Amino acid sequence: MIQIDDAGSGSLVGGTAVGILRIETNEYMWDVIPIKYFTSPYFENKRYEDYTLSIIKKYLKYLNVDKNEPIEICQGYIFNKTRDFLAKSNYNVKSTKISDPLQSLIESSFIDYCTQIGIPYDYLRYTKYPFHFHKMLRWVFADKKNRVKLCKTAWNSWKKYSDTQLQIHYDYIVTGNYTCLKCGKKINTPSKIKVIEFTTNKKQFIYLHDNCRFSQ
């Protein structure tokens, strides 16, 4: 059986990982839809669907997938054109919610990709929902000038909050486990810190080393 799934389509930061797995042999391949397909005008024109289809076509050929081999594919918007192609090409395809083993594999691959583009691994793993929009927004705002290029800027949610006013003040922490969202290194305690404050659905706080330069 073939499974097809994605990870990262709901993350503000980064492109989107697309993966395919043949369960019986554990043959697994994945690639990333580049971030530009989630910026204007590519996103509005749904060009990510074309890029996704090109990835899946390549892997179907590499795996020599027979038309009779069962294929399970994710129901997400990334695969709209891919699902149509598979059905019209008479593949034995079923649109469904993908579970393990592929779900864990592709999520792990996406996390690896995100650490490669600069998001600290410890920052990703400290909550149940590592790619929560407001959590990713805090990371972006810590170095907005350099990180906006990594964002899905065609999203309405980004357009809503991208110009949010940021306020800077200083504080002193005695205990706690914090990572500087500018340089990605641990903030030792006790120490003076730079705090970036802003409001979206609630008050948000970004902690930086006192000596890490911040500019809006």
CSV table of N, CA and C in Angstrom, one decimal, residues 14 33 90 92 113:
chain,number,residue,atom,x,y,z
A,14,GLY,N,7.9,28.5,6.8
A,14,GLY,CA,8.4,27.4,5.9
A,14,GLY,C,7.4,27.0,4.8
A,33,ILE,N,7.5,21.8,-0.8
A,33,ILE,CA,7.0,22.8,-1.7
A,33,ILE,C,7.6,24.1,-1.2
A,90,ASN,N,-7.2,6.4,-13.1
A,90,ASN,CA,-7.6,5.1,-12.7
A,90,ASN,C,-6.7,4.4,-11.7
A,92,ASN,N,-5.9,3.1,-7.9
A,92,ASN,CA,-6.7,2.6,-6.8
A,92,ASN,C,-6.6,3.5,-5.6
A,113,TYR,N,13.5,20.0,8.6
A,113,TYR,CA,13.5,21.1,7.6
A,113,TYR,C,13.5,22.4,8.3
